[in-house]
XYZ file of C-alpha atoms in Angstrom:
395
model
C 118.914 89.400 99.097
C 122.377 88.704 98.008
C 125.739 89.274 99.727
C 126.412 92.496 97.841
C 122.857 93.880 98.539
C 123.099 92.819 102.429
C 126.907 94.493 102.765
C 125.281 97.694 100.811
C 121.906 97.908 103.414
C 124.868 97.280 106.496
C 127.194 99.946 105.694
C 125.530 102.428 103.263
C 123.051 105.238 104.511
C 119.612 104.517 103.107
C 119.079 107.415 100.792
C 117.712 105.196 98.008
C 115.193 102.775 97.586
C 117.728 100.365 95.301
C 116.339 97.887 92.700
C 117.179 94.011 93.891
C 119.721 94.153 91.422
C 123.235 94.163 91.064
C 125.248 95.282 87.778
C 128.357 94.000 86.818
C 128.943 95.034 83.681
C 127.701 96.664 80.658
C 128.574 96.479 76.547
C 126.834 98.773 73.889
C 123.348 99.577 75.507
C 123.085 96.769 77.819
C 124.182 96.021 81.303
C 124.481 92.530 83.162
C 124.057 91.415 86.213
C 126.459 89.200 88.866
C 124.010 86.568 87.401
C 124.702 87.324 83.752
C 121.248 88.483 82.999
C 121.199 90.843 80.304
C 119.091 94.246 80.271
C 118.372 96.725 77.652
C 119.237 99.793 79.454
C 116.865 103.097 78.889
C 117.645 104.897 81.959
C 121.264 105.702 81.056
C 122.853 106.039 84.220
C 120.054 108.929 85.161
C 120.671 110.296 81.771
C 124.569 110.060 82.273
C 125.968 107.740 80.050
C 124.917 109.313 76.808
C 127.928 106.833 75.084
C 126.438 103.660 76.293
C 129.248 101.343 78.063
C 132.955 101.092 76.312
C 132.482 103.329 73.904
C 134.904 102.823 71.108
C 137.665 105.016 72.310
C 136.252 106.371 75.183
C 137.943 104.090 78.171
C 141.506 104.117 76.175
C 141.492 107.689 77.082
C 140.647 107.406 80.242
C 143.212 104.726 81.014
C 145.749 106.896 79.112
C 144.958 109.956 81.608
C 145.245 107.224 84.795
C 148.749 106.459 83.814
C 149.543 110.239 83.451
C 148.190 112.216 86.317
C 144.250 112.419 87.655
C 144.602 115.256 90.224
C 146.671 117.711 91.346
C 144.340 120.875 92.348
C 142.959 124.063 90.917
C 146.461 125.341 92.262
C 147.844 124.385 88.328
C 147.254 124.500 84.701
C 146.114 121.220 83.514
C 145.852 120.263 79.282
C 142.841 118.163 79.917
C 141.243 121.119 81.584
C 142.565 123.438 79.205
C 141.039 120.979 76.168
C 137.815 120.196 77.572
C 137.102 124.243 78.758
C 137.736 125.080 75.054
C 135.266 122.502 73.671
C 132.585 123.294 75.892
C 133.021 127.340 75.336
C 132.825 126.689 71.379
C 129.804 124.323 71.618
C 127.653 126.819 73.753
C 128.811 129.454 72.082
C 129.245 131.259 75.154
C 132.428 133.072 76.839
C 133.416 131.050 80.395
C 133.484 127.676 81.674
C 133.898 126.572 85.531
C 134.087 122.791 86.205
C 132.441 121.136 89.016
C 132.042 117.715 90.723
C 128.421 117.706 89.906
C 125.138 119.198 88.013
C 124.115 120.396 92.026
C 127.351 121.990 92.216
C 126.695 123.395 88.753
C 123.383 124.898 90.179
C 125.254 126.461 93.345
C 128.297 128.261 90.809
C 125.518 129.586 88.607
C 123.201 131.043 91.622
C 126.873 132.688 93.363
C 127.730 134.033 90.154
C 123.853 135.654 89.380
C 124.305 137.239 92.867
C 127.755 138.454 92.449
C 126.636 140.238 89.532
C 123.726 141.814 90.761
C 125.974 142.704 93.633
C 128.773 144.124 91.190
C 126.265 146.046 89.212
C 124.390 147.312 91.937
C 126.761 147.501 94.703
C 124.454 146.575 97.017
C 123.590 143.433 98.454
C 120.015 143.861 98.785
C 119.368 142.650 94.967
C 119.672 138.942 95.975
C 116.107 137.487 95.055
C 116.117 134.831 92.789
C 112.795 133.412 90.462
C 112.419 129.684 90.210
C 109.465 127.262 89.087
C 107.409 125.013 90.423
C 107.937 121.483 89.934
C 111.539 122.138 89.188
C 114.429 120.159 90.105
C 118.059 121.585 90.631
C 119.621 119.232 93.314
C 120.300 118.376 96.654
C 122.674 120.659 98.191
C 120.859 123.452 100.334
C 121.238 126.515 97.550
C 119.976 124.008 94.818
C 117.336 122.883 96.802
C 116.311 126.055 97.319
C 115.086 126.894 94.223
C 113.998 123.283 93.669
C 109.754 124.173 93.195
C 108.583 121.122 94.964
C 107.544 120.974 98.156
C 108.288 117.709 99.869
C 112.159 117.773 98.996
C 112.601 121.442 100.754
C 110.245 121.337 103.787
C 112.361 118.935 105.836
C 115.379 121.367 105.543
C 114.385 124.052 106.116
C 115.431 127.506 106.453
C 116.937 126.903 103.042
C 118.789 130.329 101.406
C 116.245 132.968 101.314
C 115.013 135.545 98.821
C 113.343 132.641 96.301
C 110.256 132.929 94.556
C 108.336 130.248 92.622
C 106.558 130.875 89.379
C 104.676 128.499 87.222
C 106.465 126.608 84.128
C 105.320 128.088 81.107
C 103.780 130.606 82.622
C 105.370 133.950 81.146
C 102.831 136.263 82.851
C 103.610 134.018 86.541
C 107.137 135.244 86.442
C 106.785 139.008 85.611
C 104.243 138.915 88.677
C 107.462 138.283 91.128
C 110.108 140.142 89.315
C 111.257 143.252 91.752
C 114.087 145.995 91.708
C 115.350 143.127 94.330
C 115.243 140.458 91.344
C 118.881 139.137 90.762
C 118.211 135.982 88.479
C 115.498 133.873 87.019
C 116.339 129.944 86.913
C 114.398 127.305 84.681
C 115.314 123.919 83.234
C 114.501 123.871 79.507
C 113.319 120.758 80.060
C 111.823 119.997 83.394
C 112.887 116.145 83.991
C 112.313 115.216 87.645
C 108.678 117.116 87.476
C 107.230 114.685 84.273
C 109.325 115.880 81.345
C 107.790 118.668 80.674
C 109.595 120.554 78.032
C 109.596 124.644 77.428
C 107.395 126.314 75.038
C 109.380 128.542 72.604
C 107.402 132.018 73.955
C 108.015 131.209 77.469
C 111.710 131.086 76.920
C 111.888 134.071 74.333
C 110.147 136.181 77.262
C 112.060 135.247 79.615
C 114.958 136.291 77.819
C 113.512 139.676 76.801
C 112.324 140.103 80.001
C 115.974 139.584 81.790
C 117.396 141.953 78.841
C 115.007 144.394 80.282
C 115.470 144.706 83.429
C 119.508 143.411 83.499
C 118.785 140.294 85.142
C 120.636 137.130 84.637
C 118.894 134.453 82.881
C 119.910 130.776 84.542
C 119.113 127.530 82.286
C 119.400 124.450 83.907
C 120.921 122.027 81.265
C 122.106 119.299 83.524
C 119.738 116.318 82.299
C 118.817 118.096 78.927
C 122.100 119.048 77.719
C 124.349 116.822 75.922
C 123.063 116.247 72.989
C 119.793 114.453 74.420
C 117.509 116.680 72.575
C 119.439 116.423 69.193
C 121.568 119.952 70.188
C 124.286 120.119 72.752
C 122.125 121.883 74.520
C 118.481 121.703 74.270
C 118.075 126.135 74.675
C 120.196 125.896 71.216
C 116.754 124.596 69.544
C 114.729 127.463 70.782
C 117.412 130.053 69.731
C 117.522 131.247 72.736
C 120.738 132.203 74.741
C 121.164 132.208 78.773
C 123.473 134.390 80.748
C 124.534 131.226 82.422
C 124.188 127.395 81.836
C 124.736 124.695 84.329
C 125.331 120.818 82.711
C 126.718 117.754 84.046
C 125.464 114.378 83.643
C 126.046 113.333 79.523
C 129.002 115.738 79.939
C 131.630 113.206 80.951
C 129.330 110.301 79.947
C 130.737 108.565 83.140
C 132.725 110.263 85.633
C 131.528 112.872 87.908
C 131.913 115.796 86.411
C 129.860 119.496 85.867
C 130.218 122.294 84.998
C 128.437 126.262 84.733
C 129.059 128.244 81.657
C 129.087 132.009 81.350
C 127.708 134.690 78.895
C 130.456 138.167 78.090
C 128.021 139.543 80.452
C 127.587 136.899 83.170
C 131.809 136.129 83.310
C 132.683 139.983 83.096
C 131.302 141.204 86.157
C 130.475 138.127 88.600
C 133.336 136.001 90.104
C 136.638 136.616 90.585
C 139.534 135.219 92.641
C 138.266 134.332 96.112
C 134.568 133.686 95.219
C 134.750 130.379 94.473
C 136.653 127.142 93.887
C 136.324 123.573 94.360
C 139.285 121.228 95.118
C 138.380 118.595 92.420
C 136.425 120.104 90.024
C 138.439 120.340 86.531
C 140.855 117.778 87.381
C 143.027 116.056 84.731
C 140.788 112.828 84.591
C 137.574 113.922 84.693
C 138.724 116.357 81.681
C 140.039 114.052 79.936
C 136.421 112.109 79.517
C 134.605 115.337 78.885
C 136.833 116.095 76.201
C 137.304 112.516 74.600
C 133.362 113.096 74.860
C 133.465 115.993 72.545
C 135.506 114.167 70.363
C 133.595 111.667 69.726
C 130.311 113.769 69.357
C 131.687 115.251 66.536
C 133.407 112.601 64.595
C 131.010 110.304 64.693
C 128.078 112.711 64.824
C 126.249 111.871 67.708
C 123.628 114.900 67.350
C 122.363 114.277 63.796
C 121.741 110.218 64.981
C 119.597 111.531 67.557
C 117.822 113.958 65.129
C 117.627 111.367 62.589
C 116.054 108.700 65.053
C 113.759 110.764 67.265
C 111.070 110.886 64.986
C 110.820 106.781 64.806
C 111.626 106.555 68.786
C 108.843 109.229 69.195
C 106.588 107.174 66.624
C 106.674 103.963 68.456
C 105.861 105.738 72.092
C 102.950 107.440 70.142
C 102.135 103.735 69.305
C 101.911 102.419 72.932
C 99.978 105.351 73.901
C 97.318 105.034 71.510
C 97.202 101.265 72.094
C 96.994 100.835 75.995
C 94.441 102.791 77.853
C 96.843 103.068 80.700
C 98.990 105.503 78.797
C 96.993 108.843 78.590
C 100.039 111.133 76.880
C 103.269 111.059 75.552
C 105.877 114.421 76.180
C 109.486 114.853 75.505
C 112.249 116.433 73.223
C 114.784 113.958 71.266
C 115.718 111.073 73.610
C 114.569 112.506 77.071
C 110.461 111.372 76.437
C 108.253 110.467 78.970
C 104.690 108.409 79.196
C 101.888 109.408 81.568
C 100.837 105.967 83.331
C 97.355 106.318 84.610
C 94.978 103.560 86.663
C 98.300 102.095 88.141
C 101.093 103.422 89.947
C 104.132 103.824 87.751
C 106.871 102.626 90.238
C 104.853 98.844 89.028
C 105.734 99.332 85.731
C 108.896 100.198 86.328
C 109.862 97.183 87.877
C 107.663 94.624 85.736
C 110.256 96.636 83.449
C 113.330 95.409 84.941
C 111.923 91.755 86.305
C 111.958 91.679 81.464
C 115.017 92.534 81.190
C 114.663 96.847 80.507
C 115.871 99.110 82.391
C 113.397 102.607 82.903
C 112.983 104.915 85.657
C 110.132 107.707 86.906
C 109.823 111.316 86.877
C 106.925 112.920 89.150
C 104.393 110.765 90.117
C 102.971 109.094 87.061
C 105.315 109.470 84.315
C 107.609 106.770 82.595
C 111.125 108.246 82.085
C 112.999 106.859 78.791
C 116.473 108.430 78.361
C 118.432 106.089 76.732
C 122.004 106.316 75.846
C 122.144 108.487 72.239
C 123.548 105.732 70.403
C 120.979 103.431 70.721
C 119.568 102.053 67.343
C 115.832 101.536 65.814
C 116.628 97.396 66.855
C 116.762 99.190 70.641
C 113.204 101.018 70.215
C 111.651 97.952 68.760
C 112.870 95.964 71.506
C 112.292 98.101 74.157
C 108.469 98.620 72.762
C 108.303 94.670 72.881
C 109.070 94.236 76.642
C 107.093 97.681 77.543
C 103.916 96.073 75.591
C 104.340 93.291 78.141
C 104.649 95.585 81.163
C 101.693 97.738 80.104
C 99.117 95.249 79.087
């Protein structure tokens, strides 16, 4: 263990199980180590940095926002904020935007503003409950965890916030078993990442969405590791044609810097929150805005979503490849450039660090699935050489 790894274990809590590895830098789709060891990086950050490292343009605007201003409180107006809000409302096509620190923070906004609703509409605070799924992941923070559908990450908290039900994935007929007069919101990722990248069928979202219309509840997609253009749409619902009430995203969205955000339908942003229901004292600041917005930029001039469209049928191809070739690999699942392999007969975590000990960088999702979100601007060169190193790690 090195001196930066011993200081880390001395003075950090031990939340993480780290990798004996420490990065330096990274260029294009690699990252480097203290020791100058190169690595193809598939992991992205945890699907963040959708731009790779030093994107052209990306880091001069950054550094042009440091020398300006990078805080000054949800007190102000801000251009960043107004710039980046305005970019993320036209690309949803939806009506509000409310920036965060975080995708878990993201989660919290869009569960207060469901409730507020219901609460608006009803005037009555006993339409609260809320309709999850199992083997969902929304975060850490108490209200995200509590509609996070896996066991082991809520049971050590709890109480967590009541009035949460858990239906199964794909299961239309699961969820109209819970829904009550007391129903206030039904939350889903449209891609389930942490529970095996799973992603939704096109009926299960369509009923959903009929089903909310129905009974005036508001329909929550969870677009944090999705969203951004990792599916080939800014945001993955956009390819089932199929519209929440409100979106939560973070991650790809400032391709770097921590920063969320929960988007709002007429509906949703008419009659939820208003002054005094909720704020945050650096969400939206000047810097943070001034990446997501540079981000949107650059997504459109250089046309970051048709790339991914136009390579996900090769990167697809060549996973399709590996599973038919090693016995070990029983499936391949995934939309655009979040794709995942089920590992069988070993324990994924191994592969995952044969992985890095060849120089690629891949993480885990559940219990037996390899996790491949790259950034979106990797090229077929990248697939071919990350199929080379996995061959090794999988034989």
């Amino acid at each position: 263990m090195n001196e930066q790894m011993e200081a880390s274990e001395e003075n950090i809590l031990h939340t993480y199980n780290r990798f004996p590895v420490v990065f330096d830098r990274g260029e294009g789709c690699y990252l480097y180590d203290t020791e100058g060891i190169k690595y193809l990086d598939f992991a992205a950050g945890i699907a963040v940095n959708a731009l790779g490292y030093h994107y052209p343009g990306y880091d001069d605007a950054l550094k042009a926002q440091i020398d300006k201003l990078t805080h000054i409180s949800n007190l102000y107006y801000n251009q960043p904020m107004s710039e980046a809000g305005e970019k993320l409302v036209k690309a949803s096509g939806m009506s509000k935007a409310f920036f965060t620190n975080s995708g878990t923070e993201a989660i919290e906004g869009a569960l207060k503003a469901a409730r507020k609703y219901a609460y608006t509409k009803s005037g009555q605070a006993d339409r609260h409950e809320i309709i999850a799924m199992n083997h969902s992941f929304h975060g850490r923070s108490m209200g995200a965890l509590s509609v996070t559908g896996t066991a082991h990450y809520r049971e050590p908290f709890e109480p967590l916030v009541g009035g949460v039900k858990f239906a199964d994935f794909n299961d239309l007929d699961s969820v109209k078993a819970l829904v009550t007069d007391k129903t206030c919101a039904i939350i889903t990722e449209v891609v389930q990442g942490e529970g095996g990248i799973y992603p939704a069928d096109p009926a299960f979202l369509k009923g959903l969405r009929e089903l909310c219309d129905a009974r005036d509840i508001i329909l929550i997609f969870d677009e944090v590791q999705c969203g951004m253009g990792r599916t080939g749409f800014y945001f993955a619902w956009q390819s089932y044609g199929v519209q929440p009430d409100i979106m939560a995203c973070a991650k790809a969205l400032g391709s770097g810097v921590p920063v969320g955000a929960f988007v709002l339908g007429e509906k949703a942003a008419a009659a939820s929150l208003v002054p005094g229901d909720h704020g945050t004292t650096y969400g939206g600041n000047p810097f943070v805005c001034a990446a997501v917005s540079k981000v949107f930029d650059i997504f459109e001039q250089d046309r970051i979503l048709d790339h991914v469209k136009e390579l996900t049928p090769y990167f697809e191809k060549k996973l399709d490849e590996l599973a038919a070739k090693y016995d070990c690999v029983s499936a391949r699942r995934g939309k655009g450039f979040m794709q995942g392999l089920v590992i069988t007969g070993r324990p994924v975590g191994d592969v995952v660090k044969k992985a890095l000990e060849e120089g690629l960088l891949v993480i885990s999702a559940g219990s037996d699935v390899l996790r491949l979100v790259p950034p979106l601007i990797i090229k077929k060169e990248h697939i071919d050489e990350m199929v080379d190193i996995l061959s090794d790690c999988l034989e």
